[in-house]
Short mmCIF file of C-alpha atoms in Angstrom, two decimals:
data_model
loop_
_atom_site.label_atom_id
_atom_site.label_comp_id
_atom_site.label_asym_id
_atom_site.label_seq_id
_atom_site.Cartn_x
_atom_site.Cartn_y
_atom_site.Cartn_z
CA MET A 39 162.94 95.83 40.44
CA ALA A 40 163.00 92.18 39.24
CA ASP A 41 165.82 89.68 38.76
CA SER A 42 166.78 87.88 35.54
CA GLU A 43 163.93 85.38 36.05
CA GLY A 44 161.39 88.14 36.44
CA ARG A 45 161.09 87.65 40.18
CA LEU A 46 160.70 90.57 42.54
CA ALA A 47 163.91 91.52 44.35
CA GLY A 48 164.03 91.07 48.14
CA ASP A 49 164.34 94.77 49.06
CA GLU A 50 161.55 95.72 46.68
CA ALA A 51 159.36 92.88 48.05
CA ARG A 52 159.84 94.01 51.65
CA SER A 53 159.16 97.64 50.72
CA ARG A 54 155.95 96.71 48.95
CA LEU A 55 154.84 94.49 51.87
CA TYR A 56 155.37 97.38 54.30
CA ASP A 57 153.30 99.58 52.01
CA VAL A 58 150.55 96.96 52.11
CA MET A 59 150.67 96.91 55.92
CA ARG A 60 150.30 100.70 56.09
CA ALA A 61 147.66 100.99 53.36
CA GLU A 62 143.93 101.41 53.88
CA GLY A 63 141.50 98.74 52.81
CA SER A 64 139.58 95.75 54.06
CA THR A 65 141.26 92.74 55.61
CA GLU A 66 140.64 90.67 52.51
CA GLU A 67 142.07 93.33 50.18
CA ARG A 68 145.22 93.77 52.26
CA ILE A 69 145.84 90.01 52.51
CA ARG A 70 145.28 89.60 48.78
CA ARG A 71 147.91 92.30 48.06
CA ALA A 72 150.38 90.64 50.44
CA LEU A 73 149.88 87.27 48.70
CA THR A 74 150.54 88.91 45.35
CA VAL A 75 153.81 90.36 46.64
CA GLY A 76 154.81 86.89 47.91
CA THR A 77 154.11 85.08 44.63
CA GLU A 78 156.10 87.67 42.70
CA TYR A 79 158.98 87.47 45.18
CA PHE A 80 159.15 83.67 45.31
CA GLY A 81 158.42 83.13 41.61
CA VAL A 82 155.54 80.66 42.26
CA GLU A 83 152.13 80.25 40.68
CA TYR A 84 149.70 80.53 43.56
CA GLY A 85 149.33 82.13 46.96
CA TYR A 86 146.49 81.51 49.38
CA VAL A 87 145.38 81.49 53.04
CA ALA A 88 143.81 78.26 54.30
CA GLU A 89 141.89 77.62 57.52
CA VAL A 90 142.56 74.22 59.05
CA ASP A 91 141.03 72.06 61.76
CA PRO A 92 143.11 68.96 62.48
CA GLU A 93 140.44 67.46 64.73
CA SER A 94 137.85 67.36 61.95
CA ASP A 95 140.47 66.82 59.19
CA SER A 96 139.18 69.92 57.38
CA TRP A 97 141.13 72.31 55.17
CA GLU A 98 139.55 75.20 53.26
CA VAL A 99 140.93 78.03 51.12
CA LEU A 100 139.67 81.38 52.46
CA ILE A 101 141.58 83.85 50.25
CA SER A 102 143.39 83.00 47.01
CA ILE A 103 145.07 84.78 44.12
CA ASP A 104 144.79 81.74 41.86
CA PRO A 105 144.73 83.46 38.46
CA ASP A 106 142.28 81.04 36.80
CA SER A 107 140.39 79.98 39.94
CA SER A 108 140.73 76.33 39.06
CA THR A 109 143.64 74.98 41.09
CA VAL A 110 143.21 76.64 44.50
CA PRO A 111 140.03 78.66 44.20
CA GLU A 112 138.47 80.25 47.27
CA GLY A 113 136.17 77.77 49.01
CA LEU A 114 138.21 74.74 47.92
CA GLN A 115 137.99 72.00 50.57
CA VAL A 116 140.17 68.91 50.82
CA ASP A 117 141.19 66.51 53.57
CA TYR A 118 143.69 68.16 55.89
CA SER A 119 145.68 64.92 56.07
CA THR A 120 146.43 65.13 52.30
CA THR A 121 148.08 68.57 52.49
CA TYR A 122 151.58 69.82 53.20
CA CYS A 123 149.87 72.23 55.63
CA ARG A 124 149.61 69.45 58.20
CA ARG A 125 153.43 69.54 58.48
CA THR A 126 153.39 73.32 58.87
CA ILE A 127 150.84 73.11 61.72
CA GLN A 128 152.46 70.10 63.39
CA GLU A 129 155.96 71.62 63.31
CA GLU A 130 154.69 75.16 64.06
CA THR A 131 157.26 76.64 61.69
CA VAL A 132 157.87 77.50 58.05
CA VAL A 133 157.97 74.47 55.76
CA ALA A 134 159.75 75.16 52.45
CA LEU A 135 159.96 72.50 49.68
CA HIS A 136 161.32 73.69 46.36
CA ASP A 137 160.84 70.16 44.94
CA GLY A 138 158.89 67.81 47.21
CA PRO A 139 159.61 64.47 45.44
CA ASP A 140 163.32 65.33 45.21
CA GLU A 141 163.33 66.04 48.96
CA ALA A 142 162.00 62.59 49.91
CA TYR A 143 158.33 63.70 49.73
CA ALA A 144 157.38 61.56 46.72
CA ALA A 145 155.23 59.32 48.96
CA ASP A 146 153.66 62.24 50.82
CA PRO A 147 149.84 62.26 50.60
CA ASN A 148 149.96 65.80 49.24
CA PHE A 149 152.08 64.88 46.24
CA GLU A 150 150.10 61.69 45.63
CA SER A 151 146.75 63.56 45.85
CA HIS A 152 147.53 66.94 44.33
CA GLY A 153 150.86 66.63 42.48
CA VAL A 154 152.33 69.78 44.06
CA HIS A 155 156.14 69.95 43.70
CA CYS A 156 156.81 73.38 45.25
CA TYR A 157 155.35 74.34 48.65
CA HIS A 158 156.28 77.22 50.93
CA GLY A 159 153.99 77.67 53.97
CA ALA A 160 153.94 79.30 57.41
CA PRO A 161 151.48 78.85 60.29
CA VAL A 162 148.94 81.62 60.96
CA MET A 163 148.35 82.20 64.66
CA VAL A 164 145.25 84.05 65.91
CA GLU A 165 144.97 84.90 69.60
CA GLY A 166 147.69 82.38 70.40
CA GLU A 167 145.99 79.48 68.60
CA ALA A 168 146.80 77.88 65.24
CA PHE A 169 144.25 79.22 62.74
CA GLY A 170 145.65 78.02 59.43
CA THR A 171 148.45 78.64 56.98
CA VAL A 172 149.80 81.09 54.41
CA CYS A 173 150.97 79.08 51.41
CA PHE A 174 152.83 79.73 48.16
CA VAL A 175 152.79 76.78 45.75
CA SER A 176 153.49 75.66 42.20
CA HIS A 177 152.83 72.40 40.42
CA ASP A 178 156.35 72.50 38.96
CA ALA A 179 159.51 72.41 41.03
CA ARG A 180 161.34 75.63 41.87
CA GLY A 181 164.84 75.94 40.49
CA GLU A 182 166.50 76.57 43.85
CA PRO A 183 165.73 76.03 47.52
CA PHE A 184 164.05 78.79 49.50
CA SER A 185 166.56 80.97 51.32
CA ASP A 186 166.37 81.92 55.00
CA SER A 187 165.36 85.46 54.05
CA GLU A 188 162.55 84.08 51.90
CA LYS A 189 161.37 81.89 54.79
CA ALA A 190 161.45 84.92 57.06
CA PHE A 191 159.42 86.84 54.48
CA THR A 192 156.73 84.13 54.44
CA ASP A 193 156.68 84.13 58.24
CA LEU A 194 156.24 87.93 58.17
CA ILE A 195 153.25 87.59 55.81
CA ALA A 196 151.79 84.92 58.11
CA GLN A 197 152.13 87.26 61.09
CA MET A 198 150.47 90.03 59.12
CA VAL A 199 147.60 87.72 58.13
CA GLY A 200 147.17 86.57 61.73
CA SER A 201 147.11 90.16 62.96
CA GLU A 202 144.60 91.14 60.29
CA ILE A 203 142.27 88.25 61.12
CA GLU A 204 142.61 88.93 64.85
CA ARG A 205 141.91 92.64 64.31
CA GLU A 206 138.87 91.82 62.19
CA ARG A 207 137.56 89.42 64.83
CA LYS A 208 137.99 91.99 67.56
CA GLN A 209 136.32 94.63 65.44
CA ALA A 210 133.44 92.26 64.72
CA ALA A 211 133.12 91.55 68.46
CA LEU A 212 133.17 95.28 69.18
CA ASP A 213 130.57 95.90 66.48
CA GLU A 214 128.38 93.14 67.92
CA ARG A 215 128.82 94.51 71.42
CA GLU A 216 127.95 97.99 70.21
CA ARG A 217 124.88 96.64 68.44
CA GLU A 218 123.78 94.83 71.59
CA LEU A 219 124.29 97.97 73.65
CA GLU A 220 122.30 100.01 71.15
CA GLU A 221 119.51 97.42 71.24
CA ARG A 222 119.51 97.43 75.04
CA GLN A 223 119.51 101.22 75.10
CA GLU A 224 116.61 101.30 72.67
CA LEU A 225 114.75 98.67 74.69
CA TYR A 226 115.43 100.62 77.88
CA ARG A 227 114.19 103.81 76.24
CA ALA A 228 111.08 102.06 74.92
CA VAL A 229 110.30 100.60 78.33
CA ILE A 230 110.69 104.02 79.93
CA ASP A 231 108.59 105.76 77.29
CA ALA A 232 105.86 103.12 77.46
CA SER A 233 105.82 102.89 81.24
CA PHE A 234 103.50 104.79 83.53
CA ASP A 235 106.22 104.61 86.18
CA LEU A 236 108.70 107.35 86.90
CA LEU A 237 112.39 106.38 86.71
CA PHE A 238 115.04 108.62 88.18
CA ARG A 239 118.69 108.73 89.22
CA VAL A 240 120.26 110.86 91.93
CA ASP A 241 123.99 111.29 92.55
CA ALA A 242 125.59 110.85 95.96
CA ASP A 243 125.11 114.56 96.67
CA GLY A 244 121.34 114.30 96.23
CA THR A 245 121.12 115.92 92.78
CA TYR A 246 118.96 114.53 89.98
CA THR A 247 121.08 113.28 87.08
CA TYR A 248 118.27 111.58 85.16
CA HIS A 249 114.48 111.61 84.94
CA SER A 250 112.40 109.56 82.52
CA PRO A 251 110.08 111.41 80.12
CA THR A 252 107.11 110.12 82.13
CA ILE A 253 107.75 112.87 84.67
CA GLU A 254 105.90 115.33 82.42
CA PRO A 255 102.45 113.66 82.40
CA MET A 256 102.80 112.75 86.08
CA LEU A 257 104.23 115.95 87.59
CA GLY A 258 104.10 118.55 84.83
CA TYR A 259 107.88 119.05 84.55
CA THR A 260 110.16 118.12 81.66
CA PRO A 261 113.28 116.09 82.50
CA ASP A 262 115.49 119.07 81.63
CA GLU A 263 113.67 121.20 84.21
CA ILE A 264 114.51 118.74 87.00
CA VAL A 265 117.92 117.30 86.11
CA GLY A 266 120.63 119.19 88.01
CA ARG A 267 118.32 120.14 90.89
CA PRO A 268 118.20 118.56 94.39
CA TYR A 269 115.67 115.81 95.05
CA ARG A 270 113.91 118.03 97.60
CA THR A 271 112.64 120.08 94.65
CA LEU A 272 109.64 117.77 94.21
CA LEU A 273 108.80 117.42 97.92
CA PRO A 274 105.87 119.49 99.24
CA ASP A 275 106.94 120.16 102.84
CA ASP A 276 109.62 119.73 105.49
CA ALA A 277 108.00 116.62 106.98
CA THR A 278 108.16 114.83 103.62
CA ALA A 279 111.73 116.05 103.14
CA GLU A 280 112.72 114.49 106.46
CA VAL A 281 111.23 111.15 105.37
CA ALA A 282 113.04 111.37 102.02
CA ASP A 283 116.33 112.29 103.73
CA ARG A 284 116.11 109.19 105.95
CA LEU A 285 115.38 106.99 102.93
CA PHE A 286 118.25 108.53 100.96
CA GLN A 287 120.71 107.94 103.80
CA ARG A 288 119.63 104.31 104.12
CA VAL A 289 120.31 103.81 100.40
CA LEU A 290 123.74 105.43 100.78
CA ASP A 291 124.35 102.91 103.57
CA GLY A 292 123.77 100.12 101.06
CA GLU A 293 120.07 99.30 101.50
CA THR A 294 117.33 99.00 98.91
CA VAL A 295 114.35 100.85 100.38
CA GLU A 296 110.65 101.10 99.63
CA GLU A 297 108.11 103.69 100.77
CA ARG A 298 104.38 103.81 100.13
CA TYR A 299 102.43 106.98 99.53
CA LEU A 300 105.32 109.45 99.45
CA PRO A 301 103.77 112.82 98.51
CA LEU A 302 105.20 114.79 95.58
CA GLU A 303 104.24 118.28 94.45
CA THR A 304 103.42 118.85 90.78
CA ALA A 305 104.37 121.93 88.78
CA ALA A 306 100.78 123.16 89.28
CA GLY A 307 101.06 122.81 93.06
CA ASP A 308 98.91 119.68 93.38
CA ILE A 309 99.89 116.68 95.50
CA VAL A 310 100.28 113.18 94.08
CA TYR A 311 101.21 110.10 96.11
CA VAL A 312 103.75 107.59 94.83
CA ASP A 313 105.14 104.23 95.88
CA VAL A 314 108.93 104.43 95.54
CA ARG A 315 111.69 101.83 95.43
CA VAL A 316 115.28 103.07 95.50
CA THR A 317 118.49 101.05 95.25
CA PRO A 318 122.21 101.99 95.36
CA ILE A 319 124.47 102.15 92.30
CA TYR A 320 128.09 101.12 92.91
CA ALA A 321 131.25 102.09 91.04
CA ALA A 322 131.51 99.81 88.01
CA ASP A 323 135.15 98.88 88.64
CA VAL A 324 134.46 97.40 92.09
CA PRO A 325 133.75 93.63 92.13
CA GLU A 326 130.36 92.81 93.60
CA ALA A 327 131.83 90.77 96.44
CA GLU A 328 134.03 93.68 97.51
CA ARG A 329 131.45 96.49 97.43
CA THR A 330 130.98 98.72 100.46
CA PRO A 331 128.86 101.86 101.04
CA ALA A 332 131.98 103.90 100.24
CA ASP A 333 131.72 102.63 96.63
CA ILE A 334 128.17 103.97 96.09
CA VAL A 335 128.20 106.68 93.43
CA ALA A 336 124.45 107.23 92.89
CA VAL A 337 121.00 105.84 93.58
CA GLN A 338 118.42 104.58 91.10
CA GLY A 339 114.72 104.75 91.83
CA MET A 340 111.28 104.06 90.45
CA ALA A 341 108.05 105.74 91.52
CA HIS A 342 104.54 104.52 90.76
CA ASP A 343 101.55 106.83 90.95
CA ALA A 344 99.44 105.56 93.85
CA THR A 345 97.13 108.56 94.24
CA GLU A 346 93.96 106.77 93.14
CA ARG A 347 94.74 103.77 95.33
CA LYS A 348 95.27 106.01 98.34
CA GLN A 349 91.94 107.72 97.66
CA ARG A 350 90.20 104.34 97.41
CA GLU A 351 91.72 103.19 100.67
CA ARG A 352 90.60 106.42 102.35
CA LEU A 353 87.06 105.83 101.08
CA ALA A 354 87.19 102.21 102.26
CA ARG A 355 88.25 103.35 105.73
CA VAL A 356 85.38 105.85 105.85
CA LEU A 357 82.85 103.23 104.77
CA ASN A 358 84.31 100.77 107.24
CA ARG A 359 83.93 103.27 110.07
CA VAL A 360 80.33 103.91 109.03
CA LEU A 361 79.56 100.18 109.01
CA ARG A 362 81.44 99.50 112.22
CA HIS A 363 80.13 102.40 114.26
CA ASN A 364 77.20 104.35 112.83
CA LEU A 365 75.30 101.42 111.32
CA ARG A 366 75.95 99.15 114.29
CA ASN A 367 74.89 101.78 116.79
CA ASP A 368 71.73 102.67 114.86
CA MET A 369 70.76 99.04 114.35
CA THR A 370 71.28 98.34 118.04
CA ILE A 371 68.81 101.13 118.80
CA ILE A 372 66.32 99.68 116.31
CA THR A 373 66.69 96.24 117.88
CA GLY A 374 66.07 97.70 121.33
CA TYR A 375 62.93 99.51 120.24
CA ALA A 376 61.71 96.36 118.43
CA ASP A 377 62.13 94.37 121.66
CA MET A 378 60.14 97.00 123.55
CA LEU A 379 57.50 97.03 120.83
CA ALA A 380 57.10 93.23 120.98
CA ASP A 381 55.73 93.53 124.51
CA ARG A 382 53.10 96.12 123.55
CA VAL A 383 51.59 95.02 120.23
CA ASP A 384 48.73 92.66 119.62
CA GLU A 385 49.49 89.06 118.79
CA SER A 386 48.48 89.71 115.21
CA ASP A 387 51.37 92.17 114.85
CA THR A 388 54.01 89.95 116.48
CA ASP A 389 55.16 88.61 113.08
CA LEU A 390 55.85 92.15 111.87
CA VAL A 391 57.96 92.90 114.93
CA ARG A 392 59.86 89.64 114.42
CA ARG A 393 60.65 90.69 110.83
CA ILE A 394 62.08 93.97 112.14
CA GLN A 395 64.21 92.08 114.64
CA ASN A 396 65.48 89.58 112.02
CA THR A 397 66.34 92.34 109.57
CA ALA A 398 68.19 94.27 112.26
CA ASP A 399 70.11 91.16 113.28
CA ARG A 400 71.04 90.48 109.64
CA LEU A 401 72.31 94.03 109.14
CA LEU A 402 74.31 93.80 112.38
CA GLY A 403 75.84 90.60 111.09
CA MET A 404 76.73 92.29 107.80
CA SER A 405 78.40 95.18 109.63
CA GLU A 406 80.48 92.71 111.64
CA THR A 407 81.46 90.86 108.44
CA ALA A 408 82.39 94.17 106.83
CA ARG A 409 84.60 94.92 109.80
CA GLU A 410 86.35 91.59 109.39
CA LEU A 411 86.75 92.23 105.67
CA GLY A 412 88.44 95.55 106.41
CA ASP A 413 90.71 94.04 109.04
CA ASN A 414 91.77 91.16 106.76
CA PHE A 415 92.38 93.49 103.82
CA ALA A 416 94.47 95.93 105.86
CA ASP A 417 96.54 93.29 107.66
CA PRO A 418 98.06 90.67 105.30
CA PRO A 419 98.71 87.38 107.13
CA THR A 420 102.02 85.71 107.85
CA LEU A 421 101.74 82.19 106.49
CA GLU A 422 103.03 79.37 108.67
CA PRO A 423 102.44 75.62 109.07
CA LEU A 424 98.99 75.11 110.59
CA ASP A 425 97.17 71.86 111.37
CA VAL A 426 93.72 72.46 109.87
CA VAL A 427 92.05 69.44 111.51
CA PRO A 428 91.66 71.09 114.97
CA VAL A 429 90.43 74.24 113.23
CA VAL A 430 87.69 72.36 111.39
CA ARG A 431 86.66 70.31 114.43
CA GLY A 432 86.56 73.41 116.64
CA MET A 433 84.35 75.37 114.25
CA VAL A 434 82.03 72.37 113.79
CA GLU A 435 81.58 72.12 117.56
CA GLN A 436 80.73 75.84 117.83
CA VAL A 437 78.18 75.79 115.00
CA ALA A 438 76.62 72.52 116.24
CA SER A 439 76.21 73.90 119.77
CA ARG A 440 74.45 76.97 118.38
CA ASP A 441 72.19 74.97 116.03
CA PRO A 442 71.33 71.63 117.70
CA ALA A 443 68.94 70.72 114.87
CA ALA A 444 71.83 70.56 112.42
CA GLU A 445 73.59 67.25 111.86
CA ILE A 446 77.27 68.02 111.18
CA THR A 447 79.82 65.26 110.60
CA VAL A 448 83.60 65.45 110.29
CA ASP A 449 85.81 63.15 108.22
CA ALA A 450 89.46 64.04 108.68
CA PRO A 451 92.86 62.41 109.29
CA ASP A 452 94.70 62.89 112.56
CA THR A 453 96.64 65.83 111.13
CA ALA A 454 96.68 67.87 107.94
CA VAL A 455 99.32 70.62 107.98
CA ALA A 456 98.83 73.47 105.49
CA SER A 457 100.47 76.83 104.85
CA ALA A 458 97.87 79.09 106.46
CA ALA A 459 97.07 81.50 109.29
CA PRO A 460 94.63 81.61 112.23
CA ARG A 461 92.09 83.56 110.16
CA LEU A 462 91.29 80.22 108.47
CA GLU A 463 88.87 79.75 111.38
CA THR A 464 86.72 82.56 109.95
CA VAL A 465 86.55 80.82 106.57
CA VAL A 466 85.40 77.50 108.05
CA TRP A 467 82.90 79.25 110.34
CA GLU A 468 81.38 81.28 107.46
CA LEU A 469 80.95 78.21 105.25
CA LEU A 470 79.47 76.07 108.02
CA ASP A 471 77.19 78.88 109.15
CA ASN A 472 76.06 79.51 105.55
CA ALA A 473 75.34 75.79 105.06
CA VAL A 474 73.31 75.46 108.29
CA LYS A 475 71.28 78.60 107.60
CA HIS A 476 70.34 77.73 104.02
CA ALA A 477 69.98 73.93 104.07
CA GLY A 478 66.51 73.72 105.65
CA GLU A 479 65.07 73.14 109.15
CA SER A 480 67.12 69.98 109.84
CA PRO A 481 70.24 70.41 107.71
CA THR A 482 72.82 67.72 107.14
CA VAL A 483 76.32 69.13 106.74
CA SER A 484 79.66 67.36 106.28
CA ALA A 485 83.16 68.71 106.77
CA THR A 486 85.89 66.67 105.08
CA VAL A 487 89.65 67.18 105.20
CA THR A 488 91.94 65.38 102.72
CA VAL A 489 95.68 65.53 102.17
CA ALA A 490 97.31 65.23 98.73
CA THR A 491 100.95 65.38 97.66
CA ASP A 492 101.15 69.18 97.58
CA THR A 493 97.80 70.37 98.92
CA VAL A 494 95.36 70.13 101.81
CA GLU A 495 91.65 70.36 100.94
CA ILE A 496 88.71 71.30 103.18
CA ARG A 497 85.27 70.41 101.78
CA ILE A 498 82.06 71.76 103.32
CA ALA A 499 78.90 70.17 101.84
CA ASP A 500 75.17 70.28 102.69
CA ASP A 501 71.90 68.79 101.45
CA GLY A 502 70.19 72.13 100.88
CA PRO A 503 68.79 73.72 97.70
CA GLY A 504 72.21 74.59 96.29
CA ILE A 505 74.14 77.82 96.12
CA PRO A 506 72.97 80.46 93.59
CA ALA A 507 75.21 80.96 90.58
CA GLN A 508 75.93 84.57 91.52
CA GLU A 509 77.11 83.59 94.99
CA ALA A 510 79.26 80.77 93.59
CA THR A 511 80.91 83.42 91.41
CA VAL A 512 81.75 85.42 94.54
CA LEU A 513 83.59 82.45 96.01
CA GLU A 514 85.56 81.62 92.86
CA THR A 515 86.29 85.04 91.34
CA GLY A 516 85.35 87.76 93.83
CA GLU A 517 82.85 89.41 91.47
CA GLU A 518 81.04 92.32 93.14
CA THR A 519 77.45 92.05 91.91
CA PRO A 520 76.33 89.39 94.43
CA LEU A 521 76.92 91.88 97.25
CA VAL A 522 73.23 92.79 96.92
CA HIS A 523 72.43 89.43 98.53
CA GLY A 524 72.46 89.05 102.29
CA SER A 525 75.14 86.37 102.21
CA GLY A 526 77.32 88.32 99.78
CA LEU A 527 79.66 89.90 102.30
CA GLY A 528 80.29 86.59 104.08
CA LEU A 529 81.22 84.91 100.82
CA TRP A 530 83.42 87.85 99.91
CA LEU A 531 85.15 87.41 103.27
CA VAL A 532 85.78 83.73 102.46
CA TYR A 533 87.16 84.62 99.03
CA TRP A 534 89.57 87.29 100.25
CA ILE A 535 90.85 85.31 103.24
CA VAL A 536 91.53 82.21 101.14
CA SER A 537 93.23 84.38 98.50
CA SER A 538 95.43 85.95 101.19
CA LEU A 539 96.45 82.41 102.21
CA ASP A 540 97.57 81.66 98.63
CA GLY A 541 94.72 79.18 98.33
CA GLU A 542 91.75 78.74 96.02
CA VAL A 543 88.00 78.22 96.38
CA ARG A 544 85.94 76.00 94.10
CA VAL A 545 82.20 75.27 93.97
CA PRO A 546 81.82 72.07 91.93
CA GLU A 547 78.52 71.47 90.18
CA GLN A 548 76.31 68.79 91.76
CA THR A 549 72.65 67.81 91.61
CA ASP A 550 71.86 67.93 95.34
CA GLY A 551 72.94 70.50 97.86
CA THR A 552 76.10 72.59 97.87
CA ALA A 553 79.77 71.72 98.19
CA VAL A 554 82.58 74.23 98.64
CA ARG A 555 86.21 73.16 98.37
CA ILE A 556 89.07 75.14 99.95
CA ARG A 557 92.49 74.11 98.66
CA LEU A 558 95.65 75.24 100.49
CA GLN A 559 99.32 74.53 99.97
CA ARG A 560 100.61 71.66 102.05
CA ALA A 561 103.38 72.50 104.53
CA ASP A 562 105.79 70.67 106.80
CA ARG A 563 105.33 70.91 110.53
#
């Protein structure tokens, strides 16, 4: 129903606005319908929603029902200070001017800039903050002032617009959150599918609630065959179950635990060994600072197949025992017989006996070096501040007393504290011994210690023929092929000890002799 001027009656306008609020459609469509109802009710030309930012003096039309898209088209931008909207935002209430110049607004920047006589606007609030305005305007004056019910109607439209924009923002945030969660879930799935590790989850009662698909190639079960069963299902015997029970209880007490070489039984009855790391999962609604073991709802774990590594370590232990016991015992017997033989042979055969003795001594030395390699590999060091100067001087004294023909000099400061361990003595001994043995009958060897900002360097140099390229590779990279050489194991020992000390070994190129540099991290006393 419309009045004599063709305007929409108040009851009809409110009914249509309620229909708009209940109707389906996008935010923009619903706001556009509400603006149409307002223009028809107020008898004005244009209705629009503007976003404002007083700090940057910006004003932009977001949604408009301008019939010819020339006066207030969508995207129109003007200076905020030249609009009536600034009064609406400043006063935080409905501003209604049926004839601006007649109401003492002739000098207002809006009238001077845009020539708008009729303005009816309300602030749009989104999440408690001023977002913009809902405006109904005409270039010509309106015949009568806006009534209180008309002002209330504009305020109602503004509230609807604010609610619509707020709802759309929240929905966009939810959609973005859902997209992020989907991306994370897909990334998590991809990591699990591409990983050789086994991921699993067990509830507080000890029942599997999740197993990654990698369980099938590792253990021969599908996840569905294991989920819902107790974790003891995959354990081969009671002894392993007791170990697992202790680990599980520690996790339920709030610890993150690790275990190496835990045996698991495959579907075919074979045994594989895994390294496991298990951590508690707490109830999501408990703040991290307030968590206690009572809030643990499950445990999350990862297992890595360590079967091949365990087999390699077993083989290494066997070889080490052979070198430490069988080879040493047999070579001691050979040395004894060679000594007895030296007293019985003719002088012409003495050189042959000496070769047997030297070879036996060299093999005994290799067996001892192999033993040290095994000990250093099996027992990682605890790094602590260590003054390397006494270490270097002590090893120089020992080598010099054994080989008086060698001239060994030391150039070092009073102290040089590095992050190291006592096994550094073995490194310095091996390098000095190697230099003395291979630098001729009267070798000249120097041991230099220097301190830099972050490092301590030990340099062992000689005037011998130089170190072969293959043996230099052993020191710098740990390549295996030089092990065929007699000095190979000693150099390997140097490489692995320095690596265990978080240091590095370098063999710089030079024209005369050999130089080996050991660089360690500097430490405070």
